[in-house]
PDB file of N, CA and C in Angstrom:
ATOM      1  N   MET A 104      37.800  -1.735   2.971  1.00  0.00           N
ATOM      2  CA  MET A 104      36.661  -1.981   3.807  1.00  0.00           C
ATOM      3  C   MET A 104      36.785  -3.401   4.337  1.00  0.00           C
ATOM      4  N   GLY A 105      36.620  -3.509   5.624  1.00  0.00           N
ATOM      5  CA  GLY A 105      36.734  -4.805   6.263  1.00  0.00           C
ATOM      6  C   GLY A 105      35.408  -5.508   6.401  1.00  0.00           C
ATOM      7  N   TYR A 106      35.454  -6.547   7.201  1.00  0.00           N
ATOM      8  CA  TYR A 106      34.264  -7.362   7.417  1.00  0.00           C
ATOM      9  C   TYR A 106      33.131  -6.538   8.012  1.00  0.00           C
ATOM     10  N   GLU A 107      33.438  -5.737   9.033  1.00  0.00           N
ATOM     11  CA  GLU A 107      32.389  -4.978   9.724  1.00  0.00           C
ATOM     12  C   GLU A 107      31.734  -3.957   8.792  1.00  0.00           C
ATOM     13  N   GLY A 108      32.523  -3.301   7.956  1.00  0.00           N
ATOM     14  CA  GLY A 108      31.962  -2.337   7.003  1.00  0.00           C
ATOM     15  C   GLY A 108      31.044  -3.015   5.997  1.00  0.00           C
ATOM     16  N   THR A 109      31.491  -4.147   5.483  1.00  0.00           N
ATOM     17  CA  THR A 109      30.675  -4.909   4.538  1.00  0.00           C
ATOM     18  C   THR A 109      29.398  -5.403   5.211  1.00  0.00           C
ATOM     19  N   ASN A 110      29.519  -5.843   6.435  1.00  0.00           N
ATOM     20  CA  ASN A 110      28.370  -6.329   7.185  1.00  0.00           C
ATOM     21  C   ASN A 110      27.345  -5.215   7.401  1.00  0.00           C
ATOM     22  N   GLN A 111      27.805  -4.000   7.705  1.00  0.00           N
ATOM     23  CA  GLN A 111      26.880  -2.888   7.922  1.00  0.00           C
ATOM     24  C   GLN A 111      26.144  -2.513   6.636  1.00  0.00           C
ATOM     25  N   ILE A 112      26.859  -2.501   5.515  1.00  0.00           N
ATOM     26  CA  ILE A 112      26.213  -2.188   4.232  1.00  0.00           C
ATOM     27  C   ILE A 112      25.187  -3.257   3.884  1.00  0.00           C
ATOM     28  N   THR A 113      25.553  -4.515   4.080  1.00  0.00           N
ATOM     29  CA  THR A 113      24.632  -5.612   3.792  1.00  0.00           C
ATOM     30  C   THR A 113      23.394  -5.526   4.682  1.00  0.00           C
ATOM     31  N   ASP A 114      23.590  -5.235   5.961  1.00  0.00           N
ATOM     32  CA  ASP A 114      22.446  -5.080   6.868  1.00  0.00           C
ATOM     33  C   ASP A 114      21.547  -3.937   6.435  1.00  0.00           C
ATOM     34  N   LEU A 115      22.142  -2.836   6.008  1.00  0.00           N
ATOM     35  CA  LEU A 115      21.361  -1.684   5.562  1.00  0.00           C
ATOM     36  C   LEU A 115      20.490  -2.052   4.363  1.00  0.00           C
ATOM     37  N   ILE A 116      21.067  -2.753   3.405  1.00  0.00           N
ATOM     38  CA  ILE A 116      20.311  -3.163   2.222  1.00  0.00           C
ATOM     39  C   ILE A 116      19.222  -4.164   2.602  1.00  0.00           C
ATOM     40  N   TYR A 117      19.581  -5.181   3.372  1.00  0.00           N
ATOM     41  CA  TYR A 117      18.611  -6.204   3.759  1.00  0.00           C
ATOM     42  C   TYR A 117      17.458  -5.604   4.548  1.00  0.00           C
ATOM     43  N   ASN A 118      17.766  -4.778   5.532  1.00  0.00           N
ATOM     44  CA  ASN A 118      16.718  -4.181   6.361  1.00  0.00           C
ATOM     45  C   ASN A 118      15.834  -3.247   5.556  1.00  0.00           C
ATOM     46  N   SER A 119      16.397  -2.564   4.584  1.00  0.00           N
ATOM     47  CA  SER A 119      15.581  -1.692   3.737  1.00  0.00           C
ATOM     48  C   SER A 119      14.570  -2.510   2.950  1.00  0.00           C
ATOM     49  N   PHE A 120      14.994  -3.648   2.414  1.00  0.00           N
ATOM     50  CA  PHE A 120      14.071  -4.483   1.654  1.00  0.00           C
ATOM     51  C   PHE A 120      13.005  -5.084   2.548  1.00  0.00           C
ATOM     52  N   THR A 121      13.384  -5.531   3.718  1.00  0.00           N
ATOM     53  CA  THR A 121      12.409  -6.179   4.580  1.00  0.00           C
ATOM     54  C   THR A 121      11.419  -5.190   5.172  1.00  0.00           C
ATOM     55  N   LEU A 122      11.793  -3.940   5.276  1.00  0.00           N
ATOM     56  CA  LEU A 122      10.885  -2.939   5.819  1.00  0.00           C
ATOM     57  C   LEU A 122      10.099  -2.221   4.734  1.00  0.00           C
ATOM     58  N   GLY A 123      10.337  -2.571   3.477  1.00  0.00           N
ATOM     59  CA  GLY A 123       9.638  -1.919   2.382  1.00  0.00           C
ATOM     60  C   GLY A 123      10.149  -0.522   2.102  1.00  0.00           C
ATOM     61  N   MET A 124      11.408  -0.280   2.406  1.00  0.00           N
ATOM     62  CA  MET A 124      11.974   1.054   2.223  1.00  0.00           C
ATOM     63  C   MET A 124      12.949   1.077   1.050  1.00  0.00           C
ATOM     64  N   GLU A 125      12.564   0.501  -0.075  1.00  0.00           N
ATOM     65  CA  GLU A 125      13.449   0.435  -1.219  1.00  0.00           C
ATOM     66  C   GLU A 125      13.829   1.820  -1.731  1.00  0.00           C
ATOM     67  N   ASP A 126      12.953   2.813  -1.539  1.00  0.00           N
ATOM     68  CA  ASP A 126      13.259   4.174  -1.974  1.00  0.00           C
ATOM     69  C   ASP A 126      14.473   4.719  -1.238  1.00  0.00           C
ATOM     70  N   HIS A 127      14.678   4.254  -0.025  1.00  0.00           N
ATOM     71  CA  HIS A 127      15.829   4.682   0.759  1.00  0.00           C
ATOM     72  C   HIS A 127      17.131   4.284   0.052  1.00  0.00           C
ATOM     73  N   LEU A 128      17.124   3.129  -0.610  1.00  0.00           N
ATOM     74  CA  LEU A 128      18.313   2.682  -1.332  1.00  0.00           C
ATOM     75  C   LEU A 128      18.642   3.604  -2.497  1.00  0.00           C
ATOM     76  N   LEU A 129      17.617   4.153  -3.136  1.00  0.00           N
ATOM     77  CA  LEU A 129      17.868   5.076  -4.233  1.00  0.00           C
ATOM     78  C   LEU A 129      18.603   6.311  -3.744  1.00  0.00           C
ATOM     79  N   GLU A 130      18.277   6.775  -2.541  1.00  0.00           N
ATOM     80  CA  GLU A 130      18.978   7.919  -1.974  1.00  0.00           C
ATOM     81  C   GLU A 130      20.418   7.555  -1.625  1.00  0.00           C
ATOM     82  N   ILE A 131      20.616   6.372  -1.078  1.00  0.00           N
ATOM     83  CA  ILE A 131      21.955   5.959  -0.664  1.00  0.00           C
ATOM     84  C   ILE A 131      22.870   5.771  -1.868  1.00  0.00           C
ATOM     85  N   PHE A 132      22.391   5.082  -2.893  1.00  0.00           N
ATOM     86  CA  PHE A 132      23.231   4.728  -4.022  1.00  0.00           C
ATOM     87  C   PHE A 132      23.066   5.651  -5.219  1.00  0.00           C
ATOM     88  N   GLY A 133      22.363   6.756  -5.048  1.00  0.00           N
ATOM     89  CA  GLY A 133      22.287   7.756  -6.103  1.00  0.00           C
ATOM     90  C   GLY A 133      21.113   7.599  -7.035  1.00  0.00           C
ATOM     91  N   GLY A 134      20.287   6.607  -6.857  1.00  0.00           N
ATOM     92  CA  GLY A 134      19.098   6.468  -7.683  1.00  0.00           C
ATOM     93  C   GLY A 134      19.407   6.090  -9.112  1.00  0.00           C
ATOM     94  N   HIS A 135      18.490   6.429  -9.978  1.00  0.00           N
ATOM     95  CA  HIS A 135      18.643   6.136 -11.389  1.00  0.00           C
ATOM     96  C   HIS A 135      18.113   7.307 -12.191  1.00  0.00           C
ATOM     97  N   ASP A 136      18.596   7.433 -13.383  1.00  0.00           N
ATOM     98  CA  ASP A 136      18.212   8.543 -14.242  1.00  0.00           C
ATOM     99  C   ASP A 136      16.992   8.138 -15.049  1.00  0.00           C
ATOM    100  N   THR A 137      15.867   8.791 -14.792  1.00  0.00           N
ATOM    101  CA  THR A 137      14.641   8.457 -15.506  1.00  0.00           C
ATOM    102  C   THR A 137      14.353   9.408 -16.649  1.00  0.00           C
ATOM    103  N   LYS A 138      15.224  10.391 -16.859  1.00  0.00           N
ATOM    104  CA  LYS A 138      14.977  11.364 -17.918  1.00  0.00           C
ATOM    105  C   LYS A 138      15.040  10.728 -19.302  1.00  0.00           C
ATOM    106  N   GLU A 139      15.856   9.694 -19.435  1.00  0.00           N
ATOM    107  CA  GLU A 139      16.018   9.071 -20.741  1.00  0.00           C
ATOM    108  C   GLU A 139      15.097   7.871 -20.949  1.00  0.00           C
ATOM    109  N   VAL A 140      14.316   7.544 -19.946  1.00  0.00           N
ATOM    110  CA  VAL A 140      13.390   6.422 -20.069  1.00  0.00           C
ATOM    111  C   VAL A 140      12.231   6.852 -20.958  1.00  0.00           C
ATOM    112  N   ILE A 141      11.968   6.071 -21.963  1.00  0.00           N
ATOM    113  CA  ILE A 141      10.865   6.372 -22.871  1.00  0.00           C
ATOM    114  C   ILE A 141       9.638   5.640 -22.359  1.00  0.00           C
ATOM    115  N   THR A 142       8.610   6.390 -22.055  1.00  0.00           N
ATOM    116  CA  THR A 142       7.377   5.755 -21.605  1.00  0.00           C
ATOM    117  C   THR A 142       6.454   5.565 -22.791  1.00  0.00           C
ATOM    118  N   LYS A 143       5.749   4.500 -22.765  1.00  0.00           N
ATOM    119  CA  LYS A 143       4.832   4.190 -23.845  1.00  0.00           C
ATOM    120  C   LYS A 143       3.548   4.964 -23.607  1.00  0.00           C
ATOM    121  N   GLY A 144       3.266   5.907 -24.448  1.00  0.00           N
ATOM    122  CA  GLY A 144       2.113   6.775 -24.262  1.00  0.00           C
ATOM    123  C   GLY A 144       0.826   6.167 -24.777  1.00  0.00           C
ATOM    124  N   ILE A 145       0.904   5.302 -25.743  1.00  0.00           N
ATOM    125  CA  ILE A 145      -0.290   4.719 -26.337  1.00  0.00           C
ATOM    126  C   ILE A 145      -0.376   3.261 -25.921  1.00  0.00           C
ATOM    127  N   SER A 146      -1.522   2.904 -25.424  1.00  0.00           N
ATOM    128  CA  SER A 146      -1.748   1.521 -25.048  1.00  0.00           C
ATOM    129  C   SER A 146      -2.017   0.724 -26.321  1.00  0.00           C
ATOM    130  N   ALA A 147      -1.131  -0.199 -26.642  1.00  0.00           N
ATOM    131  CA  ALA A 147      -1.197  -0.919 -27.915  1.00  0.00           C
ATOM    132  C   ALA A 147      -2.493  -1.707 -28.068  1.00  0.00           C
ATOM    133  N   GLU A 148      -2.934  -2.310 -26.978  1.00  0.00           N
ATOM    134  CA  GLU A 148      -4.112  -3.145 -27.114  1.00  0.00           C
ATOM    135  C   GLU A 148      -5.403  -2.353 -27.155  1.00  0.00           C
ATOM    136  N   SER A 149      -5.410  -1.118 -26.677  1.00  0.00           N
ATOM    137  CA  SER A 149      -6.662  -0.369 -26.632  1.00  0.00           C
ATOM    138  C   SER A 149      -6.711   0.817 -27.586  1.00  0.00           C
ATOM    139  N   GLY A 150      -5.580   1.294 -28.059  1.00  0.00           N
ATOM    140  CA  GLY A 150      -5.560   2.456 -28.932  1.00  0.00           C
ATOM    141  C   GLY A 150      -5.810   3.764 -28.202  1.00  0.00           C
ATOM    142  N   LEU A 151      -5.737   3.758 -26.881  1.00  0.00           N
ATOM    143  CA  LEU A 151      -5.952   4.960 -26.090  1.00  0.00           C
ATOM    144  C   LEU A 151      -4.617   5.631 -25.796  1.00  0.00           C
ATOM    145  N   ASN A 152      -4.645   6.948 -25.703  1.00  0.00           N
ATOM    146  CA  ASN A 152      -3.443   7.714 -25.435  1.00  0.00           C
ATOM    147  C   ASN A 152      -3.446   8.189 -23.989  1.00  0.00           C
ATOM    148  N   TRP A 153      -2.411   7.844 -23.242  1.00  0.00           N
ATOM    149  CA  TRP A 153      -2.251   8.331 -21.877  1.00  0.00           C
ATOM    150  C   TRP A 153      -1.483   9.645 -21.936  1.00  0.00           C
ATOM    151  N   THR A 154      -2.080  10.709 -21.402  1.00  0.00           N
ATOM    152  CA  THR A 154      -1.389  11.996 -21.355  1.00  0.00           C
ATOM    153  C   THR A 154      -0.301  11.934 -20.285  1.00  0.00           C
ATOM    154  N   LYS A 155       0.579  12.932 -20.301  1.00  0.00           N
ATOM    155  CA  LYS A 155       1.669  12.929 -19.319  1.00  0.00           C
ATOM    156  C   LYS A 155       1.146  13.001 -17.890  1.00  0.00           C
ATOM    157  N   ASP A 156       0.127  13.837 -17.655  1.00  0.00           N
ATOM    158  CA  ASP A 156      -0.400  13.932 -16.289  1.00  0.00           C
ATOM    159  C   ASP A 156      -1.151  12.657 -15.893  1.00  0.00           C
ATOM    160  N   GLY A 157      -1.817  12.028 -16.854  1.00  0.00           N
ATOM    161  CA  GLY A 157      -2.490  10.763 -16.575  1.00  0.00           C
ATOM    162  C   GLY A 157      -1.497   9.664 -16.248  1.00  0.00           C
ATOM    163  N   GLN A 158      -0.411   9.606 -17.024  1.00  0.00           N
ATOM    164  CA  GLN A 158       0.637   8.611 -16.784  1.00  0.00           C
ATOM    165  C   GLN A 158       1.321   8.867 -15.443  1.00  0.00           C
ATOM    166  N   ALA A 159       1.531  10.149 -15.109  1.00  0.00           N
ATOM    167  CA  ALA A 159       2.161  10.490 -13.827  1.00  0.00           C
ATOM    168  C   ALA A 159       1.293  10.033 -12.657  1.00  0.00           C
ATOM    169  N   GLU A 160      -0.015  10.236 -12.764  1.00  0.00           N
ATOM    170  CA  GLU A 160      -0.922   9.788 -11.699  1.00  0.00           C
ATOM    171  C   GLU A 160      -0.965   8.267 -11.622  1.00  0.00           C
ATOM    172  N   LEU A 161      -0.950   7.614 -12.783  1.00  0.00           N
ATOM    173  CA  LEU A 161      -0.947   6.150 -12.804  1.00  0.00           C
ATOM    174  C   LEU A 161       0.317   5.613 -12.137  1.00  0.00           C
ATOM    175  N   ASN A 162       1.444   6.273 -12.363  1.00  0.00           N
ATOM    176  CA  ASN A 162       2.705   5.821 -11.780  1.00  0.00           C
ATOM    177  C   ASN A 162       2.752   5.988 -10.266  1.00  0.00           C
ATOM    178  N   LYS A 163       1.880   6.803  -9.700  1.00  0.00           N
ATOM    179  CA  LYS A 163       1.821   6.978  -8.243  1.00  0.00           C
ATOM    180  C   LYS A 163       1.109   5.811  -7.560  1.00  0.00           C
ATOM    181  N   ILE A 164       0.387   5.032  -8.343  1.00  0.00           N
ATOM    182  CA  ILE A 164      -0.372   3.899  -7.801  1.00  0.00           C
ATOM    183  C   ILE A 164       0.595   2.739  -7.574  1.00  0.00           C
ATOM    184  N   PRO A 165       0.484   2.047  -6.437  1.00  0.00           N
ATOM    185  CA  PRO A 165       1.384   0.923  -6.159  1.00  0.00           C
ATOM    186  C   PRO A 165       1.384  -0.103  -7.295  1.00  0.00           C
ATOM    187  N   GLY A 166       2.555  -0.631  -7.575  1.00  0.00           N
ATOM    188  CA  GLY A 166       2.748  -1.536  -8.700  1.00  0.00           C
ATOM    189  C   GLY A 166       1.876  -2.770  -8.698  1.00  0.00           C
ATOM    190  N   PHE A 167       1.551  -3.281  -7.513  1.00  0.00           N
ATOM    191  CA  PHE A 167       0.797  -4.531  -7.468  1.00  0.00           C
ATOM    192  C   PHE A 167      -0.653  -4.383  -7.924  1.00  0.00           C
ATOM    193  N   VAL A 168      -1.167  -3.149  -8.003  1.00  0.00           N
ATOM    194  CA  VAL A 168      -2.529  -2.935  -8.497  1.00  0.00           C
ATOM    195  C   VAL A 168      -2.572  -2.043  -9.731  1.00  0.00           C
ATOM    196  N   ARG A 169      -1.416  -1.531 -10.147  1.00  0.00           N
ATOM    197  CA  ARG A 169      -1.374  -0.572 -11.255  1.00  0.00           C
ATOM    198  C   ARG A 169      -1.958  -1.142 -12.544  1.00  0.00           C
ATOM    199  N   GLY A 170      -1.661  -2.394 -12.864  1.00  0.00           N
ATOM    200  CA  GLY A 170      -2.178  -3.003 -14.089  1.00  0.00           C
ATOM    201  C   GLY A 170      -3.696  -3.069 -14.106  1.00  0.00           C
ATOM    202  N   LYS A 171      -4.263  -3.447 -12.974  1.00  0.00           N
ATOM    203  CA  LYS A 171      -5.726  -3.528 -12.886  1.00  0.00           C
ATOM    204  C   LYS A 171      -6.353  -2.143 -12.987  1.00  0.00           C
ATOM    205  N   VAL A 172      -5.752  -1.159 -12.331  1.00  0.00           N
ATOM    206  CA  VAL A 172      -6.263   0.211 -12.405  1.00  0.00           C
ATOM    207  C   VAL A 172      -6.193   0.713 -13.843  1.00  0.00           C
ATOM    208  N   LYS A 173      -5.090   0.402 -14.526  1.00  0.00           N
ATOM    209  CA  LYS A 173      -4.933   0.835 -15.918  1.00  0.00           C
ATOM    210  C   LYS A 173      -6.006   0.198 -16.802  1.00  0.00           C
ATOM    211  N   ARG A 174      -6.211  -1.114 -16.656  1.00  0.00           N
ATOM    212  CA  ARG A 174      -7.229  -1.798 -17.462  1.00  0.00           C
ATOM    213  C   ARG A 174      -8.621  -1.238 -17.195  1.00  0.00           C
ATOM    214  N   ASN A 175      -8.946  -1.030 -15.920  1.00  0.00           N
ATOM    215  CA  ASN A 175     -10.270  -0.504 -15.573  1.00  0.00           C
ATOM    216  C   ASN A 175     -10.459   0.921 -16.075  1.00  0.00           C
ATOM    217  N   THR A 176      -9.410   1.728 -16.001  1.00  0.00           N
ATOM    218  CA  THR A 176      -9.496   3.106 -16.490  1.00  0.00           C
ATOM    219  C   THR A 176      -9.666   3.123 -18.002  1.00  0.00           C
ATOM    220  N   GLU A 177      -8.945   2.252 -18.713  1.00  0.00           N
ATOM    221  CA  GLU A 177      -9.081   2.182 -20.168  1.00  0.00           C
ATOM    222  C   GLU A 177     -10.479   1.695 -20.558  1.00  0.00           C
ATOM    223  N   LYS A 178     -11.013   0.749 -19.809  1.00  0.00           N
ATOM    224  CA  LYS A 178     -12.380   0.283 -20.073  1.00  0.00           C
ATOM    225  C   LYS A 178     -13.365   1.429 -19.871  1.00  0.00           C
ATOM    226  N   PHE A 179     -13.209   2.172 -18.787  1.00  0.00           N
ATOM    227  CA  PHE A 179     -14.047   3.334 -18.491  1.00  0.00           C
ATOM    228  C   PHE A 179     -13.960   4.354 -19.628  1.00  0.00           C
ATOM    229  N   ALA A 180     -12.754   4.629 -20.099  1.00  0.00           N
ATOM    230  CA  ALA A 180     -12.556   5.621 -21.164  1.00  0.00           C
ATOM    231  C   ALA A 180     -13.194   5.165 -22.475  1.00  0.00           C
ATOM    232  N   ARG A 181     -13.037   3.888 -22.823  1.00  0.00           N
ATOM    233  CA  ARG A 181     -13.641   3.365 -24.061  1.00  0.00           C
ATOM    234  C   ARG A 181     -15.162   3.448 -24.005  1.00  0.00           C
ATOM    235  N   GLU A 182     -15.737   3.078 -22.867  1.00  0.00           N
ATOM    236  CA  GLU A 182     -17.197   3.103 -22.724  1.00  0.00           C
ATOM    237  C   GLU A 182     -17.772   4.504 -22.863  1.00  0.00           C
ATOM    238  N   ARG A 183     -16.980   5.505 -22.517  1.00  0.00           N
ATOM    239  CA  ARG A 183     -17.457   6.887 -22.567  1.00  0.00           C
ATOM    240  C   ARG A 183     -16.900   7.670 -23.748  1.00  0.00           C
ATOM    241  N   GLY A 184     -16.164   6.991 -24.618  1.00  0.00           N
ATOM    242  CA  GLY A 184     -15.695   7.611 -25.853  1.00  0.00           C
ATOM    243  C   GLY A 184     -14.477   8.511 -25.730  1.00  0.00           C
ATOM    244  N   PHE A 185     -13.716   8.375 -24.655  1.00  0.00           N
ATOM    245  CA  PHE A 185     -12.491   9.161 -24.509  1.00  0.00           C
ATOM    246  C   PHE A 185     -11.380   8.548 -25.352  1.00  0.00           C
ATOM    247  N   LYS A 186     -10.583   9.377 -25.995  1.00  0.00           N
ATOM    248  CA  LYS A 186      -9.405   8.905 -26.728  1.00  0.00           C
ATOM    249  C   LYS A 186      -8.130   9.134 -25.922  1.00  0.00           C
ATOM    250  N   ASP A 187      -8.147  10.210 -25.108  1.00  0.00           N
ATOM    251  CA  ASP A 187      -7.000  10.541 -24.264  1.00  0.00           C
ATOM    252  C   ASP A 187      -7.374  10.304 -22.808  1.00  0.00           C
ATOM    253  N   ILE A 188      -6.454   9.686 -22.079  1.00  0.00           N
ATOM    254  CA  ILE A 188      -6.691   9.449 -20.661  1.00  0.00           C
ATOM    255  C   ILE A 188      -5.796  10.398 -19.876  1.00  0.00           C
ATOM    256  N   SER A 189      -6.432  11.382 -19.274  1.00  0.00           N
ATOM    257  CA  SER A 189      -5.718  12.352 -18.446  1.00  0.00           C
ATOM    258  C   SER A 189      -5.940  11.995 -16.977  1.00  0.00           C
ATOM    259  N   ALA A 190      -5.358  12.786 -16.103  1.00  0.00           N
ATOM    260  CA  ALA A 190      -5.551  12.560 -14.671  1.00  0.00           C
ATOM    261  C   ALA A 190      -7.028  12.683 -14.305  1.00  0.00           C
ATOM    262  N   GLU A 191      -7.733  13.608 -14.967  1.00  0.00           N
ATOM    263  CA  GLU A 191      -9.157  13.788 -14.679  1.00  0.00           C
ATOM    264  C   GLU A 191      -9.965  12.544 -15.028  1.00  0.00           C
ATOM    265  N   VAL A 192      -9.628  11.911 -16.150  1.00  0.00           N
ATOM    266  CA  VAL A 192     -10.320  10.677 -16.549  1.00  0.00           C
ATOM    267  C   VAL A 192     -10.012   9.572 -15.539  1.00  0.00           C
ATOM    268  N   LEU A 193      -8.767   9.507 -15.092  1.00  0.00           N
ATOM    269  CA  LEU A 193      -8.382   8.515 -14.090  1.00  0.00           C
ATOM    270  C   LEU A 193      -9.180   8.717 -12.802  1.00  0.00           C
ATOM    271  N   TYR A 194      -9.323   9.974 -12.366  1.00  0.00           N
ATOM    272  CA  TYR A 194     -10.107  10.266 -11.161  1.00  0.00           C
ATOM    273  C   TYR A 194     -11.582   9.920 -11.365  1.00  0.00           C
ATOM    274  N   ALA A 195     -12.115  10.224 -12.549  1.00  0.00           N
ATOM    275  CA  ALA A 195     -13.520   9.915 -12.834  1.00  0.00           C
ATOM    276  C   ALA A 195     -13.755   8.404 -12.816  1.00  0.00           C
ATOM    277  N   ALA A 196     -12.807   7.649 -13.364  1.00  0.00           N
ATOM    278  CA  ALA A 196     -12.921   6.190 -13.346  1.00  0.00           C
ATOM    279  C   ALA A 196     -12.883   5.678 -11.910  1.00  0.00           C
ATOM    280  N   LYS A 197     -12.023   6.279 -11.110  1.00  0.00           N
ATOM    281  CA  LYS A 197     -11.928   5.890  -9.701  1.00  0.00           C
ATOM    282  C   LYS A 197     -13.244   6.169  -8.979  1.00  0.00           C
ATOM    283  N   GLU A 198     -13.827   7.334  -9.232  1.00  0.00           N
ATOM    284  CA  GLU A 198     -15.094   7.683  -8.590  1.00  0.00           C
ATOM    285  C   GLU A 198     -16.230   6.773  -9.042  1.00  0.00           C
ATOM    286  N   SER A 199     -16.167   6.314 -10.296  1.00  0.00           N
ATOM    287  CA  SER A 199     -17.251   5.480 -10.822  1.00  0.00           C
ATOM    288  C   SER A 199     -17.326   4.114 -10.145  1.00  0.00           C
ATOM    289  N   VAL A 200     -16.204   3.658  -9.594  1.00  0.00           N
ATOM    290  CA  VAL A 200     -16.214   2.377  -8.889  1.00  0.00           C
ATOM    291  C   VAL A 200     -16.350   2.565  -7.385  1.00  0.00           C
ATOM    292  N   GLY A 201     -16.477   3.822  -6.964  1.00  0.00           N
ATOM    293  CA  GLY A 201     -16.685   4.108  -5.550  1.00  0.00           C
ATOM    294  C   GLY A 201     -15.444   4.011  -4.697  1.00  0.00           C
ATOM    295  N   ALA A 202     -14.268   4.145  -5.314  1.00  0.00           N
ATOM    296  CA  ALA A 202     -13.017   4.060  -4.545  1.00  0.00           C
ATOM    297  C   ALA A 202     -12.617   5.401  -3.982  1.00  0.00           C
TER     298      ALA A 202
END
């Protein structure tokens, strides 16, 4: 691969980052295997259990607000006596703040 080939690959990567298209890079370079990633189901500081569907919905939320959404949802669950946080609890917490 010569200069022009390297330049095109570099431009593709740079432009993807600047346009917010990082997911495009996963398609180009084959992505990553998430099957072996162990997700933490229990929140250590709260003692609440996130169900798989609750965790899946939480993971759909953009990273820059995910922590705040998680904290607010856990607070909502504790106040109402929930031990498990499912997608339904996440939606109920969202509705309670009017979002």
